[in-house]
Short mmCIF file of C-alpha atoms in Angstrom, two decimals:
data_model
loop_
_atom_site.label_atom_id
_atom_site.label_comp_id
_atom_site.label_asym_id
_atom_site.label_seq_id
_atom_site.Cartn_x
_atom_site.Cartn_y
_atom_site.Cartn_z
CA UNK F 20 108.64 78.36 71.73
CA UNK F 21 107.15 78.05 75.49
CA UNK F 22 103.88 80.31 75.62
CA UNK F 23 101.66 82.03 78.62
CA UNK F 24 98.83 80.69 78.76
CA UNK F 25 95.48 81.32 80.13
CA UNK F 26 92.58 83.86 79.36
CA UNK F 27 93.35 86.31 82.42
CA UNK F 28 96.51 87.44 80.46
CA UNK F 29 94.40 88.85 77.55
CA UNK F 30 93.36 91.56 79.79
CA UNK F 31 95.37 94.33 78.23
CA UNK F 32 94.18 96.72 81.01
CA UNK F 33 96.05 95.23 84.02
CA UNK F 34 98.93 93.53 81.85
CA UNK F 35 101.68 95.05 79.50
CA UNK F 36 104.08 93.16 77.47
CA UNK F 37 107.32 94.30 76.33
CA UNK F 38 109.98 92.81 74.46
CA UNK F 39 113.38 95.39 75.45
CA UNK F 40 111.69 98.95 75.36
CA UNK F 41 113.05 99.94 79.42
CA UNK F 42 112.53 103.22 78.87
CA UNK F 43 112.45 104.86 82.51
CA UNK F 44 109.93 107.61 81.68
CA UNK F 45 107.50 105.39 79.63
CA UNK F 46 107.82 103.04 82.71
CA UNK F 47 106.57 105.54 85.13
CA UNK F 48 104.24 106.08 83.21
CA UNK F 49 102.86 102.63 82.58
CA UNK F 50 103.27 102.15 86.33
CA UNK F 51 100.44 104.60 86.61
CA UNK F 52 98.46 103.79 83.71
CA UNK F 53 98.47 100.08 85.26
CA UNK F 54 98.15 100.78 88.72
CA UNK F 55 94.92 102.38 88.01
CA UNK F 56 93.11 99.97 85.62
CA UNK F 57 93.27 97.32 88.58
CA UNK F 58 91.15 99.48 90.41
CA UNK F 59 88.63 99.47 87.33
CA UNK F 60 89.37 95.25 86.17
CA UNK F 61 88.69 94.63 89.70
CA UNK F 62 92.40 93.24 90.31
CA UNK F 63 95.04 93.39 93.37
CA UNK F 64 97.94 94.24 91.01
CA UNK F 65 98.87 94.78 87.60
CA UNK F 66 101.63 93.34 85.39
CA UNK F 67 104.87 95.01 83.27
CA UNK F 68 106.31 91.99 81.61
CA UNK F 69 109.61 91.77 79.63
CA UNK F 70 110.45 89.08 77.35
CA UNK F 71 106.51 88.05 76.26
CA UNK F 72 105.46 88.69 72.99
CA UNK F 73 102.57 90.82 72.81
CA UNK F 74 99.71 89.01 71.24
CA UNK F 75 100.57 85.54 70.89
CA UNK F 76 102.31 85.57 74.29
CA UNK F 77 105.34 83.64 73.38
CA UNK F 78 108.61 83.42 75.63
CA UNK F 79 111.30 84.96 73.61
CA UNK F 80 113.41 86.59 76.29
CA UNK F 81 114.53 90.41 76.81
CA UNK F 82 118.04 92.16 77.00
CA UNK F 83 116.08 93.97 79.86
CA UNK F 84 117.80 94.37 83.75
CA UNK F 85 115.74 97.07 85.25
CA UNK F 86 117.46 96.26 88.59
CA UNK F 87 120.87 97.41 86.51
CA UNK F 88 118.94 99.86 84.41
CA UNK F 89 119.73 103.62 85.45
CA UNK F 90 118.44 107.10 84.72
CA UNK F 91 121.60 109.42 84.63
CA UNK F 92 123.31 108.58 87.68
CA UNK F 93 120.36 107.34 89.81
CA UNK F 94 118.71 103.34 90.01
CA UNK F 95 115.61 103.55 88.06
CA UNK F 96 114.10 102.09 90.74
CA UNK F 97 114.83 104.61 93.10
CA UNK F 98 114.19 107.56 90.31
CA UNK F 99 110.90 105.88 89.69
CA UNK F 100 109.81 106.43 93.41
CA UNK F 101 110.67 109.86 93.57
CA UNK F 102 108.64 110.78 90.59
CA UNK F 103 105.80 108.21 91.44
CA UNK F 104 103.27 109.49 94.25
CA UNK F 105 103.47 108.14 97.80
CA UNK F 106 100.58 104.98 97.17
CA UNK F 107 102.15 103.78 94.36
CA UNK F 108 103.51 100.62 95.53
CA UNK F 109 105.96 98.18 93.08
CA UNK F 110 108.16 95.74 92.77
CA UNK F 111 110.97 94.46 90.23
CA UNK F 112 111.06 90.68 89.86
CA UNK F 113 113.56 88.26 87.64
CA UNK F 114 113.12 84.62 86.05
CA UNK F 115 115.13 82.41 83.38
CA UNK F 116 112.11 79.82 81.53
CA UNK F 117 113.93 77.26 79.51
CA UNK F 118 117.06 79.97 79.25
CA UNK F 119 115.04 82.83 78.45
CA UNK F 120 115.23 85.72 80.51
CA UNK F 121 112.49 87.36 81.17
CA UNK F 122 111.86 90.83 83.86
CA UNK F 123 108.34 91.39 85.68
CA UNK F 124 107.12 94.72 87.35
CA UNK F 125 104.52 93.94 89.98
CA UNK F 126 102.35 96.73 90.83
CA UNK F 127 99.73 96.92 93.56
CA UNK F 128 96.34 98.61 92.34
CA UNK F 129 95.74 102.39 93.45
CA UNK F 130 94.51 102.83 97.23
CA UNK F 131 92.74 106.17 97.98
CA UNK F 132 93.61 107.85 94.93
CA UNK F 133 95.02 107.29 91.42
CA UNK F 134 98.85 106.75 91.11
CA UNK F 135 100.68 109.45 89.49
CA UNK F 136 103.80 109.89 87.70
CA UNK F 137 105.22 113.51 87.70
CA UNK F 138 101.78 114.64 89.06
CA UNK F 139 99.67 113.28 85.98
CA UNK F 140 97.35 110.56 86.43
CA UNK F 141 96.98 107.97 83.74
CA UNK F 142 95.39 104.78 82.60
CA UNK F 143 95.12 101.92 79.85
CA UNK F 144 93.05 102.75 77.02
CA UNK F 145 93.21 99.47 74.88
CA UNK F 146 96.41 99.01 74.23
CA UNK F 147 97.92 102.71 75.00
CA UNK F 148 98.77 104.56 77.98
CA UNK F 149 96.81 107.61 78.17
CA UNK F 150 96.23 110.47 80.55
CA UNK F 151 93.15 110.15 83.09
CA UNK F 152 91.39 113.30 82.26
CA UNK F 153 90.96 112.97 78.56
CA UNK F 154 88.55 109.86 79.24
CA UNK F 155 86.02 111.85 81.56
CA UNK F 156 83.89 108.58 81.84
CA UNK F 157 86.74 106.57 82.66
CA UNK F 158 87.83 109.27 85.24
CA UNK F 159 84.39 108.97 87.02
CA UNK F 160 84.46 105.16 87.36
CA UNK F 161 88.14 105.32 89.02
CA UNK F 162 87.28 107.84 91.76
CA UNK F 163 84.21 106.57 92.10
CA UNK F 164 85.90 103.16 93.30
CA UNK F 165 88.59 104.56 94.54
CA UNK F 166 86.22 106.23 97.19
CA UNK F 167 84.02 103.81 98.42
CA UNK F 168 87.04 100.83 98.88
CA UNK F 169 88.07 100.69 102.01
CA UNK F 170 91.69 99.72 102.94
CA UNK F 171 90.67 97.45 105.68
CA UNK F 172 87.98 95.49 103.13
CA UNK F 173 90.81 94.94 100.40
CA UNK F 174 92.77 91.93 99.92
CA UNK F 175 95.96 91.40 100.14
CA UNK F 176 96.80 87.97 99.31
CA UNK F 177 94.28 85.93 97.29
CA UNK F 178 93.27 82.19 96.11
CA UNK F 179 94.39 80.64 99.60
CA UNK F 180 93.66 77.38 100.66
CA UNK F 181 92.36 77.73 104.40
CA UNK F 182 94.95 75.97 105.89
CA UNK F 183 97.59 78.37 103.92
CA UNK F 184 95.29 81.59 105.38
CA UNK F 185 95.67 79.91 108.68
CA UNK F 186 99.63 79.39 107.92
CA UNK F 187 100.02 83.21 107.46
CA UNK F 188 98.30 84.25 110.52
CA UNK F 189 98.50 84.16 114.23
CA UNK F 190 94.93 82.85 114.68
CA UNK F 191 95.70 81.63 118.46
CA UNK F 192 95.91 85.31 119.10
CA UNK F 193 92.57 86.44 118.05
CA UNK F 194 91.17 83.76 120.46
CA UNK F 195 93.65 84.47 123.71
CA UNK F 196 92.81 88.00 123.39
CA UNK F 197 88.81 87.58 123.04
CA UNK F 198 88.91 84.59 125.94
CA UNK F 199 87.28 82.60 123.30
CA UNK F 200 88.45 78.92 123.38
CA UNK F 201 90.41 77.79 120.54
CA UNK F 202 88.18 75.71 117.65
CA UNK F 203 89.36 71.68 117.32
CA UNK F 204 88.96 72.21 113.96
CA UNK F 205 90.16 74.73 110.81
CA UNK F 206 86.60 75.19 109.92
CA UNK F 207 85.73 76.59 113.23
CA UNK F 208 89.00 78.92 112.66
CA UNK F 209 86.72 80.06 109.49
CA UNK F 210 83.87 80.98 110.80
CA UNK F 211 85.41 83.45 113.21
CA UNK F 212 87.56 85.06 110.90
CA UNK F 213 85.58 85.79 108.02
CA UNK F 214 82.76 86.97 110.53
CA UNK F 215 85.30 89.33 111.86
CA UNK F 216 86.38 90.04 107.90
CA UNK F 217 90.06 88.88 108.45
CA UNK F 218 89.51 86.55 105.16
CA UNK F 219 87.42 86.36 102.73
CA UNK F 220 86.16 82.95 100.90
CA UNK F 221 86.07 83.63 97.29
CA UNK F 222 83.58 82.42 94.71
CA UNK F 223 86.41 79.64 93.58
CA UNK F 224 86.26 78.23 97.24
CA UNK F 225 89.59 79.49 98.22
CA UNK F 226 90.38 82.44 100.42
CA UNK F 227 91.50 85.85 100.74
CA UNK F 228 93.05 87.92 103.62
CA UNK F 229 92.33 91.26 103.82
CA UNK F 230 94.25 94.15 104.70
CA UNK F 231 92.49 94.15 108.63
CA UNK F 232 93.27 90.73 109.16
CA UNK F 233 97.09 91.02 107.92
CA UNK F 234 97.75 94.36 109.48
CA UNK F 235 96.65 92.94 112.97
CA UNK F 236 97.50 89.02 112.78
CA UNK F 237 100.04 88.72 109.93
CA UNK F 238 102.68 86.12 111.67
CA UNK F 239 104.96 88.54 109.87
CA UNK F 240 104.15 91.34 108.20
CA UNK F 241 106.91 91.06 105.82
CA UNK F 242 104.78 88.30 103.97
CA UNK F 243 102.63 90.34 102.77
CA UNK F 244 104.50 93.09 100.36
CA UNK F 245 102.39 95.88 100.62
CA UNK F 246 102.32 96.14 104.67
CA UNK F 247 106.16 95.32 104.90
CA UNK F 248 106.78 98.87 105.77
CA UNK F 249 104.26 98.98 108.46
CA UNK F 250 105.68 97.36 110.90
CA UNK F 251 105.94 99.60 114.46
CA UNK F 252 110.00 100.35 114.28
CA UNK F 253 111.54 101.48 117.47
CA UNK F 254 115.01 103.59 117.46
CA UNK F 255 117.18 104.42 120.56
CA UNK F 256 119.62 107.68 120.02
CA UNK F 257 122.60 108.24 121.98
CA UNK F 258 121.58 111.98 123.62
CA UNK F 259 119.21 114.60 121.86
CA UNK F 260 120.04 113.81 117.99
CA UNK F 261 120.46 111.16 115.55
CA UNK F 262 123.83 111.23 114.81
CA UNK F 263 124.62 107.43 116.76
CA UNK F 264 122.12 104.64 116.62
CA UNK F 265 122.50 102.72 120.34
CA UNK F 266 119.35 99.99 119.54
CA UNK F 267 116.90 99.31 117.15
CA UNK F 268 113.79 96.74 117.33
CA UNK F 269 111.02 96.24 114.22
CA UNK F 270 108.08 94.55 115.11
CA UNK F 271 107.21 92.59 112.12
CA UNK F 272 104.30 91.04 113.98
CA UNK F 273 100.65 92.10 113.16
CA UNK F 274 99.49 94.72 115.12
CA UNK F 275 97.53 92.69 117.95
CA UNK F 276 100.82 91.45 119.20
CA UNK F 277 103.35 94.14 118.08
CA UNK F 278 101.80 97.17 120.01
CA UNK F 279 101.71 95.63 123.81
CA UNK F 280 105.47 94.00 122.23
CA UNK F 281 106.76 97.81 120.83
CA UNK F 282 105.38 99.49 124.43
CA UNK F 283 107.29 96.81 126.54
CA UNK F 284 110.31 97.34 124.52
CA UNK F 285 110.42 101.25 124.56
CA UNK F 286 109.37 100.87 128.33
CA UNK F 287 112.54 98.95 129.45
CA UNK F 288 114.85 101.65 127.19
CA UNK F 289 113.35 104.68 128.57
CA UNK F 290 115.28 106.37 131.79
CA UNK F 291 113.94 105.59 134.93
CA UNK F 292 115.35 105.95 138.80
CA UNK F 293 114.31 104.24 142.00
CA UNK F 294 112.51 106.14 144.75
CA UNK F 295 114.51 106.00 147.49
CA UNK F 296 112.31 107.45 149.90
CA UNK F 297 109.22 104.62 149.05
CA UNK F 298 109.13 101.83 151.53
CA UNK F 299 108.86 99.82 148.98
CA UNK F 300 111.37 99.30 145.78
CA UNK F 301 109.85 101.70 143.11
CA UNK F 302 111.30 102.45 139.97
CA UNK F 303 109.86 105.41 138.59
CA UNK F 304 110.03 106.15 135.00
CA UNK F 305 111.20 109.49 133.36
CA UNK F 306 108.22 109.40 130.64
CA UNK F 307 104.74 108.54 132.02
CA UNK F 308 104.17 105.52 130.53
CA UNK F 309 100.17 106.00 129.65
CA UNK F 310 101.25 108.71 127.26
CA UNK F 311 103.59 106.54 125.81
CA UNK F 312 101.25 103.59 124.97
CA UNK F 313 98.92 105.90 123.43
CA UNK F 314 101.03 107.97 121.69
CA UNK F 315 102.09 104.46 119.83
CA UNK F 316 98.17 103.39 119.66
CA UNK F 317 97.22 106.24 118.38
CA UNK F 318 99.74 106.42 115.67
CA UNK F 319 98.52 103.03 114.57
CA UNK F 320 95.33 103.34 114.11
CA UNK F 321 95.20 106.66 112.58
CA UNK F 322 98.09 106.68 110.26
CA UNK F 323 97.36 106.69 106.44
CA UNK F 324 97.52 103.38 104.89
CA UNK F 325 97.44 105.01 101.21
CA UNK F 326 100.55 105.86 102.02
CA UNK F 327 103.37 103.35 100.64
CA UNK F 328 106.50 103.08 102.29
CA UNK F 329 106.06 104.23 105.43
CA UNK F 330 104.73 103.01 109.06
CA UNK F 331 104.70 104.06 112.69
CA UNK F 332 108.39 105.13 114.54
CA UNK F 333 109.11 105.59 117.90
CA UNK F 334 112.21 107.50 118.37
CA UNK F 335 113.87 108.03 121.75
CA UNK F 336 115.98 110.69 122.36
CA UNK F 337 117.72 111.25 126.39
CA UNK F 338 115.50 113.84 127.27
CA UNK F 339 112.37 112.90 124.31
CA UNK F 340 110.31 110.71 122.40
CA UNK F 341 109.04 111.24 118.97
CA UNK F 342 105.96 108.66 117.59
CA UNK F 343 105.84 109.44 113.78
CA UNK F 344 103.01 107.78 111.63
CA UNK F 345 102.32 108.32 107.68
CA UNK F 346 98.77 110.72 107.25
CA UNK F 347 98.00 113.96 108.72
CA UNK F 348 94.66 114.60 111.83
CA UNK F 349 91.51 114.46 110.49
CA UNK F 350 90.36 117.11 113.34
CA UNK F 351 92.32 120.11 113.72
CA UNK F 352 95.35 119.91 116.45
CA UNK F 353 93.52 122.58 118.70
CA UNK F 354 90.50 120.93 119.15
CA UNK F 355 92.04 117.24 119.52
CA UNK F 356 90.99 116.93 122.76
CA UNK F 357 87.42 117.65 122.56
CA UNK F 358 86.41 116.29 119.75
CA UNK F 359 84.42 113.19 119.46
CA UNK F 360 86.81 110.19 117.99
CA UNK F 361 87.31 110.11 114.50
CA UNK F 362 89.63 107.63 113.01
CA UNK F 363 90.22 106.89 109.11
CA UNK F 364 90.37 103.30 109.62
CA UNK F 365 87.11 102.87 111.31
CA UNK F 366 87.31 98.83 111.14
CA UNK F 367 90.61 98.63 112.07
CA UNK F 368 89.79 101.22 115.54
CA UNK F 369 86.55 98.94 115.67
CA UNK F 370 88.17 95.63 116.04
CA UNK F 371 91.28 97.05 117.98
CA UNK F 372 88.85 98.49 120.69
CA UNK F 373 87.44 94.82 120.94
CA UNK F 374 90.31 93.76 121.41
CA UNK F 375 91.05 96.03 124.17
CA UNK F 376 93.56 97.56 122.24
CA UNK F 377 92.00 101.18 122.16
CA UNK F 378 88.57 102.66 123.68
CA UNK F 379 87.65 104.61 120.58
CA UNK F 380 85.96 106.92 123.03
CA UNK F 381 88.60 109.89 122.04
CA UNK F 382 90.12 109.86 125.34
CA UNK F 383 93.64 108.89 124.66
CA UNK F 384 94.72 112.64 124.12
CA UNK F 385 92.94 113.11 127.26
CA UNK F 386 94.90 110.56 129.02
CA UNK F 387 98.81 111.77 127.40
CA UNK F 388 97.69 115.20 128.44
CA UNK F 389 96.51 114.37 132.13
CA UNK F 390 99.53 112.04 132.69
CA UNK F 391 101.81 114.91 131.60
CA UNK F 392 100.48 117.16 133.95
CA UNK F 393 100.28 114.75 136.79
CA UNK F 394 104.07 114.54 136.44
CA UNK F 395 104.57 118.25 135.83
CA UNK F 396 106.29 117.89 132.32
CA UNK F 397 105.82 119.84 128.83
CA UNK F 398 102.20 119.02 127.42
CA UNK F 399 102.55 116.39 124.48
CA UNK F 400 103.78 118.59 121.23
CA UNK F 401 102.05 117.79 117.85
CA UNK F 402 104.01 118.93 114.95
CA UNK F 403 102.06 118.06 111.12
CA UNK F 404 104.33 117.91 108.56
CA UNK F 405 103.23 117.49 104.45
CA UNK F 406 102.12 113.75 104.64
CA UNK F 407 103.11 112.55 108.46
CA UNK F 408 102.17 113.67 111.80
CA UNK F 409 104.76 113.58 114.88
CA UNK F 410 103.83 113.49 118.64
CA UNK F 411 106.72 114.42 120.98
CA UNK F 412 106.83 113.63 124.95
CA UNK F 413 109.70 115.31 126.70
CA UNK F 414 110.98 114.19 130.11
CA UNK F 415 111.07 116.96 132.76
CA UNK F 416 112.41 120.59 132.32
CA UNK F 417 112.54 123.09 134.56
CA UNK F 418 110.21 125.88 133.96
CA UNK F 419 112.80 128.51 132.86
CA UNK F 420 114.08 125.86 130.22
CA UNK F 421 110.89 125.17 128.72
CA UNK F 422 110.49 127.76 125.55
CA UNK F 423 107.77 130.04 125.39
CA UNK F 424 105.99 128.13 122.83
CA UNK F 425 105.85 124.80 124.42
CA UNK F 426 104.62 126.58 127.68
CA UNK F 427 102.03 128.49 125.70
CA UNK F 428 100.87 125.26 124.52
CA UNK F 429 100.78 123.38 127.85
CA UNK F 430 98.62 126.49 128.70
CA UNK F 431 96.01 125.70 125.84
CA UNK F 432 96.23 121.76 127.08
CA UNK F 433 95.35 122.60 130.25
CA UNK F 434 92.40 124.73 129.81
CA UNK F 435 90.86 122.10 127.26
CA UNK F 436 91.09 119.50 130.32
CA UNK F 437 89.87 121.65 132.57
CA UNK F 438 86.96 122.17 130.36
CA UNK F 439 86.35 119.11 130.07
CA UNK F 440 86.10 117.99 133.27
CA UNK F 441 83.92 120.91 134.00
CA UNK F 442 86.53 123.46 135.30
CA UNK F 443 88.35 126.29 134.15
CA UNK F 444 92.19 127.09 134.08
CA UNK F 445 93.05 129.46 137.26
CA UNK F 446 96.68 130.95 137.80
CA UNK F 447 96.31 128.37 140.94
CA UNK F 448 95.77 125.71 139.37
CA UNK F 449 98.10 126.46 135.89
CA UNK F 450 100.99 127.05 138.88
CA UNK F 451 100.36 123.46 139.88
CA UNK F 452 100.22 122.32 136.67
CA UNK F 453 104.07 123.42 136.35
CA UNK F 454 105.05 122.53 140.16
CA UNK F 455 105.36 126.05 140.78
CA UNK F 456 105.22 127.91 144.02
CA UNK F 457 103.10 130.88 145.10
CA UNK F 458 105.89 133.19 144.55
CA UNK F 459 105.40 132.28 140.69
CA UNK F 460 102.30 133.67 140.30
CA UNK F 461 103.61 136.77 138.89
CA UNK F 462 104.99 134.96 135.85
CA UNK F 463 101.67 132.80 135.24
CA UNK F 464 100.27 135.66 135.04
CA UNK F 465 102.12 136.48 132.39
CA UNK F 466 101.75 133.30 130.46
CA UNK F 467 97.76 133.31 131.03
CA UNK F 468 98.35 137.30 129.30
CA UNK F 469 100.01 135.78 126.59
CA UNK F 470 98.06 133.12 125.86
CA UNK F 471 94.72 135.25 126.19
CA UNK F 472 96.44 137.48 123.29
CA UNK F 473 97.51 134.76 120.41
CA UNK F 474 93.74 133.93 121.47
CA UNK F 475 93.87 130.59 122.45
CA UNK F 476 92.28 131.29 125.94
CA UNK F 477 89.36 133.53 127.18
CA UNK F 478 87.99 134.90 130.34
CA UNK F 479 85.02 132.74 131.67
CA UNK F 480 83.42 136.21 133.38
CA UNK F 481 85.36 139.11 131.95
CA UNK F 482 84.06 141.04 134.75
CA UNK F 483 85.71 138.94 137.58
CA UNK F 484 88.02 140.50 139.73
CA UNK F 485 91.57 139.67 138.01
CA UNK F 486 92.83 137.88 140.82
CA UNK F 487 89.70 135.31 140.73
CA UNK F 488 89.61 135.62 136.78
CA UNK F 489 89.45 131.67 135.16
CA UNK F 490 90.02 131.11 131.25
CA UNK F 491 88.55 128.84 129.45
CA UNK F 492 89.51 127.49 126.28
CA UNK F 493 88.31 130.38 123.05
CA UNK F 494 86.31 127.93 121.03
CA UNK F 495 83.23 126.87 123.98
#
């Protein structure tokens, strides 16, 4: 009888081995349990295998098909991810060994914070599945890991020759980008990359990539399991819903070449027209296009990696676009454009602004918010759902189409700007703001009421003359 060999598999913390037991709950949670002692063994991913005898680690086969296995009605995979939280990330595998079958879960180690199954945390004691929080100890060590890893700084794919690491990634691009001339030789490739911590060389001589250098340079993203999913994905709607698909794009690149790619593709399906009146031939675009490219930067580099299964979208509707990315602000909405930049994946921002990729000076909400205005359309709308933030441009309205919150809103916009380039909001200048005439100042009047009431605005001098009265923005 064929056996599994090798010391590594006696770690019962990261590896479980079953014979036919495909129990869907005790599989969720194992999942957990597993998913969770890699972050305390030290290892990428953890092991459910079917067919191994436990102990002497013999091949003897398993009745087991979890890809055919079902929980009432439902796939078990698909049961499994609904009760699973968002990072737990898996994945069902098959293989016959000398006509023994034999089934393999593959489970990526807890990012951010422990997997759960059916909100309970849990982990390998020995050879038992227990719940987190009746090992107190044990509980310590995991968050305390857990919170000082970094999702840029982990690896995901190990024990690479260079020339494999190299095989996986677009190296060239690194060096176009940076102007730096390409190295004759792989070493010189090395030294680059690990300084910039795109791989790793490992204390066995071979290499690692980590999550930065994948998510940018990844030849395809789809190589690596875990960022699959986070490739940018662009969808264009037939008019203001989804009901009919007319194109859809994913950039599986890494990120490096897949942004400037994903802008230049939504750029050529947005709807423009031609000036007629310009001397010149000039197409004019319905969208302004610097709120576009950061609205997609943005949602790039501060989108929640933790979060398995989903990536950036760009959505474009006739009259909108929608950027979606996983993870919620880490500043509150009303004080996005003020505030200095903060970004969750500070290496990632770091290397993309070296790239000249971002500024990570803050100013991109500045710049969709200015660009809006300069075209007189709806400020940029920022709607936070449970575990995914969406930015919405719109196209333009006129101002009696544009509801009362999104002009309420625009109001707020404008007054931060103005702030921050040193002025205030007047009825003058909010007027121009919406391409409004004189006669219209009765009804920005109004909206400046409105928005002094739901307290979003304030007088700069109270005791200014109402007709010379300028607002400010209530939290200066």
């Amino acid at each position: 009888m064929k056996k599994l060999s090798g010391n590594s598999w006696c770690i019962m913390g990261w590896v479980e081995f079953k014979h036919n037991n495909d129990e869907p709950r005790m599989i969720g949670e194992d999942i957990s349990a597993l998913a969770n002692s890699a972050v305390l063994a030290d290892r990428s991913h953890a092991y459910m295998i079917w067919g191994v005898e436990d102990g002497t680690h013999n091949i003897i086969g398993t009745n087991a098909r979890l890809k055919h296995t079902k929980k009432g009605n439902q796939e078990i995979e698909n049961w499994l991810r609904y009760l699973l939280s968002k990072n737990a990330d898996f994945e069902f595998q098959s293989v016959d060994i000398d006509g023994k079958h034999v089934e393999i879960i593959i489970i990526a180690k807890a990012l951010g914070v422990p997997v759960t199954f059916e909100k309970v945390d849990y982990i390998r004691v020995g050879s038992y599945t227990k719940k987190v929080y009746e090992f107190s100890v044990l509980q310590a060590q995991l968050w305390d890991r857990l919170r000082h890893e970094q999702f840029e700084d982990t690896f995901v794919a190990i024990d690479l020759t260079l020339q494999q690491a190299l095989r996986l990634l677009d190296c060239d691009s690194y060096f176009e980008i940076l102007q730096i001339p390409v190295p004759t030789e792989k070493e010189g490739y090395a030294h680059y990359l690990e300084e910039e911590g795109i791989i790793k060389k490992q204390d066995n001589g071979l290499y690692a990539i980590t999550n930065l250098g994948a998510i940018l340079f990844a030849k395809k993203l789809t190589d690596f399991p875990r960022l699959g999913r986070k490739a940018i994905r662009v969808v264009q709607y037939e008019g203001n819903n989804r009901l009919t698909i007319l194109k859809e794009e994913t950039m599986y690149e890494g990120y490096a070449v897949s942004l400037e790619k994903a802008v230049r593709y939504v750029n050529t399906l947005l709807p423009s027209r031609e000036d007629i009146n310009s001397i010149r031939r000039v197409t004019n675009s319905s969208f302004p296009l610097p709120a576009i490219r950061e609205a997609i930067a943005n949602a790039i580099i501060h989108q929640d990696f933790y979060i398995a299964g989903a990536g950036p979208v760009v959505e474009l509707f006739t009259y909108r676009v929608e950027v979606t990315n996983p993870g919620v602000p880490l500043v509150e909405i009303k004080r996005i454009v003020d505030n200095p930049p903060k970004s969750r994946n500070e290496k990632l921002a770091s290397l993309m602004r070296r790239l000249r990729m971002c500024e990570e000076l803050g100013r991109g909400w500045d710049r969709m918010i200015i660009s809006c205005e300069t075209q007189q359309l709806p400020a940029p709308r920022i709607q936070i759902y449970q575990e995914s933030t969406k930015v919405s441009l719109f196209s333009h309205f006129e101002f009696s189409n544009i509801s009362i919150e999104d002009k309420l809103w625009a109001t707020y916009m404008h007054a931060c700007v103005k702030y921050v380039e040193g002025n205030a909001l007047t009825n003058g200048s909010l007027r121009e703001r919406f391409g409004l005439k004189d006669t219209s100042a009765g009804s920005i009047s109004r909206l400046i009421k409105e928005a002094t009431e739901k307290k979003w605005i304030k007088p700069l001098d109270p005791t200014t003359a109402r007709r010379y009265m300028k607002y400010i923005p209530f939290w200066t």
